[in-house]
XYZ file of C-alpha atoms in Angstrom:
688
model
C 0.000 0.000 0.000
C 2.778 2.453 0.946
C 4.575 1.768 -2.329
C 1.391 2.464 -4.245
C 0.922 5.765 -2.399
C 4.478 6.806 -3.169
C 4.381 5.633 -6.766
C 1.703 8.043 -7.960
C 3.404 11.319 -6.914
C 6.766 10.017 -8.093
C 5.360 9.168 -11.502
C 3.688 12.592 -11.648
C 6.987 14.323 -10.907
C 8.772 12.174 -13.464
C 6.167 13.007 -16.089
C 6.496 16.728 -15.347
C 10.300 16.463 -15.548
C 10.198 14.661 -18.888
C 7.584 17.073 -20.243
C 9.669 20.110 -19.261
C 12.784 18.724 -20.897
C 10.873 17.689 -24.000
C 9.527 21.223 -24.284
C 13.024 22.687 -23.893
C 14.358 20.408 -26.629
C 11.403 21.269 -28.864
C 11.957 24.984 -28.306
C 15.529 24.758 -29.581
C 14.157 23.709 -32.976
C 11.601 26.510 -33.271
C 12.038 30.083 -34.504
C 12.159 32.645 -31.668
C 8.716 33.954 -32.626
C 5.882 31.578 -33.478
C 2.223 32.240 -34.214
C -0.899 30.868 -32.564
C -4.462 30.791 -33.844
C -7.425 30.308 -31.523
C -10.483 28.750 -33.159
C -13.579 26.626 -32.623
C -15.121 23.761 -34.532
C -18.722 22.739 -35.123
C -20.977 24.924 -33.003
C -18.362 25.539 -30.319
C -19.562 22.756 -28.018
C -16.137 21.293 -27.234
C -14.310 24.563 -26.596
C -10.942 26.096 -27.403
C -8.756 24.785 -30.210
C -5.288 26.072 -31.056
C -3.167 25.934 -34.192
C 0.393 27.118 -34.627
C 2.607 28.287 -37.465
C 6.211 29.210 -38.172
C 5.420 31.615 -40.999
C 1.745 32.568 -40.768
C 0.867 30.553 -43.865
C 0.988 26.895 -42.819
C -1.047 26.209 -39.687
C -1.086 22.928 -37.783
C -3.533 21.915 -35.077
C -2.083 21.541 -31.572
C -3.008 18.822 -29.057
C -3.887 16.488 -31.947
C -6.794 18.750 -32.844
C -8.468 18.295 -29.459
C -9.905 21.013 -27.277
C -7.655 22.582 -24.637
C -10.475 24.180 -22.645
C -14.092 23.041 -22.488
C -16.801 25.684 -21.984
C -18.538 25.747 -18.588
C -20.351 29.100 -18.458
C -22.938 31.194 -20.257
C -26.494 30.680 -21.463
C -25.640 27.814 -23.839
C -22.160 26.897 -22.563
C -20.628 27.293 -26.019
C -17.169 28.592 -26.872
C -17.376 30.296 -30.248
C -15.139 33.037 -31.660
C -12.368 32.644 -29.036
C -10.023 35.635 -28.858
C -6.746 35.622 -26.942
C -4.579 38.527 -25.774
C -1.426 38.524 -23.657
C -1.023 41.326 -21.149
C 2.202 43.022 -20.033
C 2.287 40.623 -17.054
C 2.590 37.648 -19.412
C -0.878 36.305 -18.590
C -3.165 35.257 -21.444
C -6.751 36.555 -21.345
C -9.372 34.615 -23.327
C -12.860 35.856 -24.218
C -15.523 34.097 -26.283
C -19.158 33.928 -27.412
C -21.138 31.800 -24.966
C -24.454 31.577 -26.844
C -26.268 32.519 -30.031
C -28.715 34.491 -27.907
C -27.824 35.938 -24.514
C -26.234 38.796 -22.618
C -22.895 37.349 -21.485
C -19.442 36.681 -22.831
C -17.001 34.107 -21.437
C -13.614 34.771 -19.861
C -10.691 32.727 -18.510
C -6.957 33.241 -17.950
C -3.816 31.161 -18.317
C -0.052 31.551 -18.198
C 0.754 28.625 -20.482
C -2.519 27.901 -22.376
C -2.590 24.473 -20.732
C -3.677 25.212 -17.171
C -6.635 27.568 -16.938
C -8.402 29.604 -14.291
C -12.037 29.092 -13.430
C -14.269 30.501 -16.156
C -16.668 33.390 -15.681
C -19.640 34.666 -17.648
C -19.417 38.456 -17.812
C -22.938 39.989 -18.081
C -21.899 42.789 -20.392
C -25.431 43.487 -21.734
C -27.492 42.639 -18.629
C -28.527 46.296 -18.346
C -30.255 46.203 -21.758
C -33.525 44.225 -21.448
C -34.001 43.988 -25.228
C -30.417 42.983 -26.134
C -30.555 39.837 -28.246
C -26.952 38.661 -28.293
C -23.248 39.239 -27.620
C -21.221 37.993 -30.577
C -17.515 37.679 -31.312
C -15.936 39.499 -28.341
C -12.366 40.667 -28.792
C -9.856 41.923 -26.262
C -6.801 44.180 -26.504
C -4.457 45.748 -23.978
C -4.614 49.550 -23.954
C -1.072 50.648 -22.984
C -2.042 54.295 -22.643
C -4.730 53.679 -20.020
C -3.169 50.462 -18.697
C -6.337 48.433 -18.969
C -8.056 45.920 -21.219
C -10.588 46.968 -23.819
C -13.234 44.320 -24.630
C -15.689 44.835 -27.507
C -18.366 42.767 -29.277
C -21.430 42.984 -31.529
C -24.987 43.261 -30.129
C -28.430 43.825 -31.619
C -30.877 45.939 -29.592
C -34.181 45.984 -31.518
C -35.406 49.486 -32.284
C -32.122 51.155 -31.372
C -31.051 51.951 -34.974
C -34.266 51.949 -37.007
C -32.679 53.423 -40.138
C -30.865 50.133 -40.837
C -33.419 47.741 -39.318
C -34.225 46.157 -42.684
C -30.641 45.539 -43.821
C -29.789 42.457 -41.751
C -30.685 38.792 -41.496
C -33.583 37.674 -39.289
C -34.003 41.064 -37.686
C -30.402 41.398 -36.531
C -29.035 44.956 -36.690
C -25.716 45.046 -34.860
C -23.458 47.742 -33.539
C -20.196 47.341 -31.635
C -20.250 47.826 -27.844
C -17.424 47.772 -25.318
C -16.349 47.689 -21.702
C -12.984 48.059 -19.951
C -11.267 46.396 -17.011
C -7.940 46.166 -15.233
C -8.588 43.096 -13.098
C -11.603 41.226 -14.626
C -13.525 41.782 -11.428
C -14.593 45.393 -11.880
C -15.760 46.478 -15.350
C -16.478 49.896 -16.763
C -19.999 50.742 -17.953
C -20.913 49.134 -21.261
C -21.161 51.754 -23.994
C -21.484 52.078 -27.744
C -18.009 51.638 -29.241
C -18.501 51.886 -33.002
C -21.448 52.838 -35.215
C -20.495 53.093 -38.899
C -24.098 53.720 -39.954
C -24.777 50.144 -41.047
C -25.213 46.663 -39.599
C -21.691 45.695 -38.392
C -20.162 42.655 -36.643
C -16.816 40.946 -36.018
C -14.701 43.942 -35.115
C -11.007 43.431 -34.439
C -8.325 45.944 -33.472
C -4.775 45.742 -34.794
C -1.957 47.984 -33.618
C 0.108 49.078 -36.612
C 2.997 51.242 -35.462
C 1.552 54.235 -33.678
C -1.934 53.742 -35.155
C -4.825 51.375 -34.506
C -6.688 49.685 -37.341
C -10.279 48.663 -36.671
C -11.326 45.928 -39.098
C -15.044 45.152 -39.306
C -17.479 43.106 -41.311
C -20.211 45.033 -43.122
C -23.086 42.671 -42.280
C -25.539 44.313 -44.659
C -27.687 41.626 -46.330
C -29.932 43.827 -48.479
C -28.115 44.570 -50.724
C -25.419 41.936 -50.090
C -22.109 43.297 -48.820
C -20.774 40.836 -46.222
C -17.167 42.014 -46.756
C -14.364 43.491 -44.629
C -13.392 47.149 -44.315
C -11.084 49.091 -42.001
C -10.803 52.456 -40.280
C -7.844 53.987 -38.406
C -7.361 55.963 -35.203
C -4.523 57.174 -33.012
C -6.246 55.750 -29.940
C -7.748 52.263 -29.472
C -10.972 53.884 -28.260
C -11.202 56.144 -31.314
C -12.430 58.306 -32.835
C -11.944 56.318 -36.017
C -11.537 57.893 -39.424
C -13.431 57.111 -42.613
C -13.899 53.480 -43.559
C -11.811 52.065 -46.377
C -13.361 50.489 -49.437
C -13.908 46.720 -49.117
C -10.621 44.819 -49.220
C -12.078 41.293 -49.417
C -14.718 39.538 -51.431
C -18.200 39.070 -49.987
C -19.340 36.306 -47.636
C -16.358 36.396 -45.296
C -16.229 37.174 -41.572
C -14.154 36.849 -38.397
C -11.109 38.959 -39.379
C -7.838 38.693 -37.448
C -4.590 40.486 -38.341
C -0.922 39.874 -37.632
C 2.247 41.489 -38.908
C 5.091 39.321 -40.209
C 8.089 41.283 -41.428
C 6.773 44.078 -43.635
C 3.532 42.232 -44.431
C 0.209 42.432 -42.644
C -1.940 39.325 -43.033
C -5.675 39.528 -42.403
C -7.297 36.122 -41.983
C -11.014 35.504 -42.442
C -13.566 32.723 -42.203
C -14.989 32.127 -45.688
C -17.959 30.446 -44.060
C -19.973 29.693 -47.183
C -16.971 27.850 -48.628
C -16.336 26.167 -45.250
C -12.681 27.132 -45.221
C -10.357 29.830 -43.945
C -8.628 32.379 -46.153
C -6.427 35.471 -46.001
C -5.347 38.649 -47.735
C -2.103 40.533 -47.307
C -0.876 44.097 -47.670
C 2.202 46.228 -47.106
C 0.506 49.625 -47.175
C -3.208 49.071 -46.296
C -4.153 50.239 -49.776
C -3.104 47.414 -52.064
C -4.377 43.955 -51.142
C -3.673 40.478 -52.457
C -5.685 37.382 -51.613
C -3.342 34.565 -50.571
C -5.902 31.952 -49.540
C -4.504 29.371 -51.957
C -1.129 29.571 -50.215
C -2.665 28.972 -46.800
C -2.980 25.686 -44.954
C -5.399 25.472 -42.016
C -6.699 22.662 -39.787
C -9.847 20.967 -41.022
C -13.067 22.442 -39.680
C -11.427 25.622 -38.348
C -13.894 28.417 -37.534
C -13.670 32.079 -36.451
C -10.787 32.798 -34.073
C -7.806 35.099 -33.598
C -4.094 35.037 -34.448
C -1.233 36.339 -32.307
C 2.558 36.117 -32.071
C 4.099 34.353 -29.054
C 7.577 33.324 -27.862
C 8.582 29.867 -29.035
C 8.584 28.490 -25.475
C 4.798 28.794 -25.386
C 4.439 26.707 -28.536
C 7.067 24.209 -27.404
C 5.101 23.415 -24.256
C 1.934 22.992 -26.304
C 3.714 20.686 -28.742
C 4.853 18.516 -25.845
C 1.316 17.853 -24.581
C 0.655 14.172 -23.929
C -2.429 14.347 -21.677
C -5.752 12.863 -22.674
C -8.727 15.241 -22.886
C -10.246 13.929 -19.645
C -7.047 14.704 -17.766
C -6.947 18.224 -19.205
C -10.548 18.870 -18.249
C -9.653 18.060 -14.656
C -6.549 20.251 -14.802
C -8.572 23.338 -15.711
C -10.288 23.252 -12.337
C -7.017 23.889 -10.531
C -5.504 27.266 -11.512
C -2.610 26.802 -9.093
C -1.405 23.931 -11.226
C -0.102 26.509 -13.701
C 2.937 26.824 -11.466
C 4.016 23.357 -12.568
C 4.475 24.693 -16.083
C 6.700 27.568 -15.001
C 9.483 28.583 -17.394
C 13.007 27.362 -16.869
C 14.869 29.143 -14.055
C 17.165 32.045 -14.847
C 20.834 31.268 -15.400
C 23.302 33.107 -13.121
C 25.505 34.916 -13.663
C 23.554 35.481 -16.818
C 23.314 39.094 -17.913
C 26.266 39.434 -20.293
C 28.844 37.041 -18.807
C 28.713 33.467 -17.561
C 31.106 31.740 -15.196
C 32.535 29.718 -18.091
C 33.225 32.844 -20.137
C 35.007 34.479 -17.214
C 37.186 31.417 -16.726
C 38.104 31.456 -20.417
C 39.244 35.094 -20.239
C 41.252 34.364 -17.085
C 43.061 31.564 -18.922
C 43.863 33.824 -21.888
C 45.218 36.539 -19.604
C 47.321 34.025 -17.698
C 48.814 32.938 -21.018
C 49.495 36.547 -22.089
C 47.508 35.886 -25.267
C 46.244 38.473 -27.711
C 43.935 40.283 -28.188
C 42.947 39.762 -24.546
C 46.180 41.132 -23.077
C 45.935 44.407 -25.001
C 42.273 44.711 -24.125
C 43.083 44.137 -20.445
C 45.705 46.866 -20.485
C 43.208 49.208 -22.091
C 40.810 48.536 -19.214
C 43.395 48.868 -16.452
C 44.546 52.337 -17.503
C 41.108 53.954 -17.469
C 40.106 56.262 -14.576
C 36.917 54.218 -13.976
C 39.099 51.178 -13.255
C 41.137 52.788 -10.460
C 40.621 51.958 -6.788
C 40.604 55.643 -5.849
C 37.507 56.236 -7.996
C 34.813 58.137 -6.097
C 31.108 57.909 -7.012
C 28.917 61.033 -7.144
C 25.375 59.914 -6.315
C 22.417 62.298 -6.264
C 18.887 62.098 -4.897
C 17.329 63.579 -8.041
C 18.949 63.159 -11.439
C 17.753 65.174 -14.428
C 18.742 64.733 -18.057
C 17.101 67.139 -20.450
C 16.923 66.922 -24.215
C 20.383 66.244 -25.633
C 21.655 66.251 -22.034
C 20.666 69.871 -21.313
C 20.259 70.299 -18.410
C 22.668 67.727 -17.054
C 22.026 67.388 -13.330
C 23.933 64.301 -12.326
C 23.219 62.495 -15.601
C 26.849 62.110 -16.633
C 27.726 61.051 -13.087
C 25.029 58.377 -13.270
C 26.472 57.006 -16.510
C 30.105 57.164 -15.416
C 29.476 55.615 -12.007
C 27.557 52.736 -13.545
C 30.402 52.067 -15.937
C 32.865 52.200 -13.050
C 30.823 49.743 -10.990
C 30.772 47.297 -13.904
C 34.483 47.760 -14.573
C 35.402 47.032 -10.949
C 33.035 44.054 -10.771
C 34.725 42.684 -13.881
C 38.170 43.180 -12.389
C 37.004 41.366 -9.252
C 35.733 38.468 -11.384
C 38.975 38.215 -13.382
C 41.543 38.795 -10.620
C 39.830 37.796 -7.383
C 41.087 41.018 -5.780
C 38.427 41.851 -3.147
C 39.297 45.559 -3.291
C 37.595 45.765 -6.681
C 34.499 43.999 -5.347
C 34.365 46.455 -2.465
C 34.675 49.389 -4.852
C 31.826 48.083 -7.025
C 29.705 47.535 -3.910
C 30.530 51.051 -2.709
C 29.226 52.539 -5.953
C 26.033 50.470 -6.024
C 25.286 51.191 -2.373
C 25.937 54.906 -2.776
C 23.360 55.209 -5.537
C 20.757 52.898 -3.983
C 20.930 54.959 -0.767
C 20.678 58.331 -2.485
C 18.589 58.041 -5.647
C 14.939 59.040 -5.382
C 14.060 60.087 -8.923
C 15.289 60.250 -12.517
C 13.563 62.935 -14.544
C 13.788 65.208 -17.547
C 13.134 64.734 -21.246
C 15.813 62.044 -21.600
C 15.113 60.136 -18.369
C 14.083 56.954 -20.197
C 17.180 57.043 -22.378
C 19.454 57.697 -19.407
C 18.252 54.648 -17.475
C 18.305 52.567 -20.652
C 21.899 53.501 -21.455
C 23.336 53.368 -17.952
C 21.142 50.957 -16.065
C 22.591 47.857 -17.678
C 26.046 48.686 -16.251
C 24.768 48.768 -12.672
C 22.789 45.557 -13.114
C 25.683 43.800 -14.833
C 27.899 44.693 -11.888
C 25.285 43.560 -9.368
C 24.814 40.232 -11.166
C 28.546 39.476 -11.021
C 28.863 40.519 -7.384
C 25.873 38.506 -6.213
C 26.644 35.304 -8.076
C 30.412 35.289 -7.684
C 30.060 35.582 -3.912
C 31.400 39.076 -3.332
C 31.047 40.586 0.127
C 27.771 42.444 -0.445
C 25.406 42.716 2.502
C 21.919 41.226 2.008
C 20.182 44.385 3.191
C 22.230 46.431 0.711
C 21.234 44.054 -2.074
C 17.580 44.434 -1.145
C 17.860 48.212 -1.198
C 19.470 48.015 -4.639
C 16.559 45.834 -5.802
C 14.089 48.423 -4.526
C 15.867 51.109 -6.531
C 15.439 49.028 -9.678
C 11.770 48.334 -9.046
C 10.624 51.624 -7.531
C 12.813 54.258 -9.193
C 13.988 52.841 -12.514
C 11.256 50.519 -13.688
C 8.367 53.027 -13.545
C 10.357 55.291 -15.870
C 11.110 52.693 -18.571
C 8.302 50.143 -18.305
C 6.227 51.623 -21.167
C 9.216 52.365 -23.421
C 8.975 55.330 -25.856
C 7.507 54.007 -29.128
C 7.715 57.202 -31.168
C 11.264 58.184 -30.196
C 14.187 57.248 -32.426
C 14.805 53.530 -32.025
C 17.941 53.683 -29.914
C 15.726 54.803 -27.003
C 13.573 51.679 -26.990
C 16.639 49.527 -27.673
C 18.410 50.927 -24.622
C 15.408 50.251 -22.395
C 14.989 46.714 -23.744
C 18.558 45.784 -22.758
C 18.261 47.257 -19.268
C 14.810 45.812 -18.593
C 15.971 42.353 -19.639
C 19.010 42.676 -17.376
C 16.802 43.784 -14.491
C 14.468 40.857 -15.068
C 17.369 38.418 -14.805
C 18.869 39.981 -11.686
C 15.493 40.363 -9.944
C 14.290 36.906 -11.011
C 11.270 38.718 -12.423
C 9.938 36.645 -15.311
C 7.144 39.089 -16.203
C 9.604 41.980 -16.460
C 12.020 39.928 -18.551
C 9.283 38.621 -20.853
C 7.865 42.125 -21.312
C 11.219 43.313 -22.667
C 11.645 40.212 -24.846
C 8.169 40.640 -26.300
C 8.921 44.287 -27.082
C 12.194 43.358 -28.781
C 10.336 40.888 -30.987
C 7.085 42.703 -31.746
C 6.973 46.025 -29.894
C 5.107 48.935 -31.383
C 8.091 51.279 -31.157
C 10.988 52.124 -33.463
C 13.398 50.008 -31.385
C 11.702 46.646 -31.982
C 13.785 44.385 -34.199
C 11.357 44.465 -37.129
C 10.997 48.233 -36.997
C 14.591 49.275 -36.398
C 15.843 47.332 -39.434
C 14.228 46.762 -42.790
C 14.637 43.526 -44.725
C 18.106 44.411 -46.095
C 19.503 45.886 -42.878
C 18.934 49.617 -43.233
C 18.317 51.099 -39.783
C 15.580 53.480 -38.750
C 18.292 56.013 -37.833
C 20.588 55.440 -40.834
C 19.299 58.698 -42.281
C 19.804 60.526 -38.992
C 23.489 59.918 -38.287
C 25.836 56.992 -37.859
C 26.519 57.562 -34.149
C 22.904 57.097 -33.074
C 22.507 54.213 -35.493
C 25.344 52.404 -33.734
C 23.717 53.098 -30.373
C 20.594 51.233 -31.486
C 22.686 48.402 -32.908
C 24.760 48.042 -29.764
C 21.819 48.072 -27.369
C 19.878 45.489 -29.385
C 23.057 43.400 -29.533
C 23.248 43.417 -25.724
C 19.574 42.466 -25.494
C 20.110 39.553 -27.868
C 23.084 38.364 -25.814
C 21.113 38.485 -22.557
C 18.422 36.454 -24.272
C 21.012 33.941 -25.458
C 22.315 33.523 -21.922
C 18.749 32.725 -20.853
C 18.029 30.252 -23.636
C 16.328 32.584 -26.146
C 17.639 33.120 -29.668
C 16.778 36.757 -30.219
C 19.737 36.977 -32.599
C 17.869 34.740 -35.029
C 14.687 36.827 -35.087
C 13.372 37.744 -38.545
C 15.981 35.725 -40.385
C 18.974 37.158 -38.499
C 17.792 40.734 -38.987
C 20.332 42.009 -36.444
C 23.189 40.572 -38.513
C 21.879 42.386 -41.583
C 21.769 45.650 -39.659
C 25.349 45.263 -38.495
C 26.650 44.356 -41.942
C 24.772 47.208 -43.633
C 26.099 49.773 -41.149
C 29.633 48.399 -41.198
C 29.797 48.475 -44.989
C 28.561 52.058 -45.206
C 30.871 53.308 -42.474
C 33.831 51.632 -44.172
C 33.205 53.928 -47.141
C 31.080 51.770 -49.441
C 27.726 52.521 -51.019
C 24.612 50.803 -49.707
C 20.977 50.924 -50.837
C 18.714 53.325 -48.991
C 14.936 53.318 -48.801
C 13.383 56.296 -46.986
C 10.577 55.419 -44.612
C 8.641 57.145 -41.877
C 9.156 56.099 -38.288
C 6.360 55.030 -35.957
C 3.519 57.574 -35.977
C 5.352 59.437 -38.766
C 7.474 61.377 -36.304
C 10.744 61.041 -38.223
C 11.471 60.896 -41.932
C 15.046 60.842 -43.222
C 15.054 61.205 -47.029
C 18.695 60.142 -47.526
C 21.330 58.176 -45.669
C 23.391 60.405 -43.415
C 27.135 60.955 -43.674
C 27.248 62.531 -40.235
C 29.727 60.595 -38.028
C 30.418 58.227 -40.924
C 33.525 56.166 -40.254
C 33.515 56.809 -36.485
C 33.058 53.396 -34.972
C 31.527 52.760 -31.572
C 32.429 49.799 -29.331
C 29.576 47.527 -30.418
C 31.020 45.017 -32.871
C 32.795 42.204 -31.018
C 29.814 40.729 -29.189
C 27.551 40.323 -32.194
C 30.394 39.108 -34.424
C 31.216 36.439 -31.835
C 27.672 35.153 -31.915
C 27.065 34.994 -35.642
C 30.591 34.087 -36.732
C 31.885 31.920 -33.888
C 28.722 30.325 -32.549
C 26.709 30.114 -35.744
C 29.374 29.925 -38.412
C 27.882 32.792 -40.427
C 30.037 35.205 -42.400
C 30.152 38.881 -41.407
C 32.882 40.211 -43.694
C 32.175 43.925 -43.172
C 31.895 43.609 -39.413
C 35.137 41.648 -39.383
C 36.868 44.517 -41.207
C 35.609 46.973 -38.591
C 36.901 44.806 -35.751
C 40.330 44.534 -37.314
C 40.442 48.298 -37.641
C 39.390 49.245 -34.077
C 40.587 46.415 -31.799
C 40.656 46.401 -28.878
C 37.217 47.798 -28.140
C 37.709 49.966 -25.099
C 35.524 52.304 -23.063
C 32.582 54.562 -23.844
C 30.344 55.839 -21.082
C 27.092 55.154 -22.941
C 27.973 51.611 -24.057
C 28.808 48.353 -22.342
C 32.597 48.362 -22.593
C 35.462 45.838 -22.742
C 33.928 43.697 -25.475
C 37.183 42.511 -27.066
C 38.293 41.322 -23.644
C 35.086 39.466 -22.853
C 33.766 38.316 -26.250
C 36.697 37.614 -28.580
C 37.304 33.937 -29.274
C 34.921 32.651 -26.619
C 34.283 28.915 -27.016
C 30.765 29.197 -25.575
């Protein structure tokens, strides 16, 4: 009997262990960004289905085509038109149609799309006694107001008499909405969109700094039944004029995603009993690509979204039977068992193995490490008599005017990192104590970072402090626990509120700087939500610093027409972010077909004096437009090249001939206050 009691939990743990490792192995074979499609089959009786894709064109059913969540709530306990959104906390929010006729929509949450919270029926139209239905709810995160926007189609007989005769069976829809931050308290339901005709199946798509509202014109007499779009600067409108139809008739359920420079809009061609899609690059010219698409059999109206590959890997590893999964949904706490892999430490920019390699090269007097080490040792920030200059309130104005402690903040962070690195490579405790002195001085003093450039300042300099702290903590320096906790509070309470929402419309080096520092903070703080937020922004953020917005398909940078110095800032910061991701098991370098490599090669070639193609384009929200590539600062190379070259050339075996020429010209990469320094020393020739 005792053996039987012990056997069950042991087998459960073994199964979880094998599942986790299978998912990790699967993830290594996937692109860094994958795509998911929520959908239903039949009448929605069996619940949520998911499909996945590498490229947005070929979709495969997950879980062997079985439901991952069975409906339990609502008037008819259906799950039609499922729509999924992922909030900044990493939690997925699912909403769906619960019934053909009724006043509720369904809602549930999950962190991994396997283990789900209890479901709730939200009575969004309970206040309207004549409301007939709540169809096709959709949900988006509103970053401006920091809340969710939920919207759906409802018919209220007599409410819009001018179009009463245009629909089917007396239906005459308009789009309504509510808002929430916590899915317990909801804002008053209100009319969201009235285009002057019978309208259903609204979806919102964020395209740069604008929002595109795609709707189905449900007019039956005369037949329209096609898709149109309108744009706004705010997710809550007001929306501009509707576009002409961009699909054929008899389609519904639009959902949009962006892949590279293409936007795909999927639709349910319900009369043909199949899914289809159109694509565009400019929202004016459209091409139907349904014949190129591959969808699971029986797929009905759902929503597409981009997710990190780890999410898909866990779904691909599912082995449970449907009955087991149905039981699992009743236990939300079980989601903890599917937690992501733990953070690797030290794991910001340097691992223990990499440090040991550099120590061996220095002991052998080998080049280029010896020259790089001498370059470090002679700098003022490397000296033991260095004195930090902390302030309670730091201000950096536009272009560093005014400069109230901003330069001190940057220089002291670089000094802390430099001393932590010397401690790691020499074992001399005096350097550890100096790094600790600098970190403690700032964590005791700093109360605010303000001014026009506050976000940029923390993005540029924050990574140096965190890099130092990571080395000190995980290489067992003498750093008091209470001092470490105070440093953590500075990161969470002073820094993070400044950078957490990025700066989408600024030149891309701003977002890039904040991505690197937020990722570093997430690692040091063991804060998965913070880390994932930065990773998600790197991959698909709405700002100029996201990988697909900072570089076009041939490597031109958003700031190439501005000047070469700022372009290299964006490159270097994204390179650091990719390296942090690599340390934590994510291949951000490989995103969008090695887009970062293309950016480095393009910039290196131009700055070495060669011609490159240039395609002018407007930045997010149209704030910047550079008609020609800039010669300003051309040929002045920043210290950004070694790290990225090491990854693509040494780890991946890819050629970077122009970057290699730059490295040969400028080695060893030394010190710059606004960049992570000492890259020849720490990156050249690494075996890892």
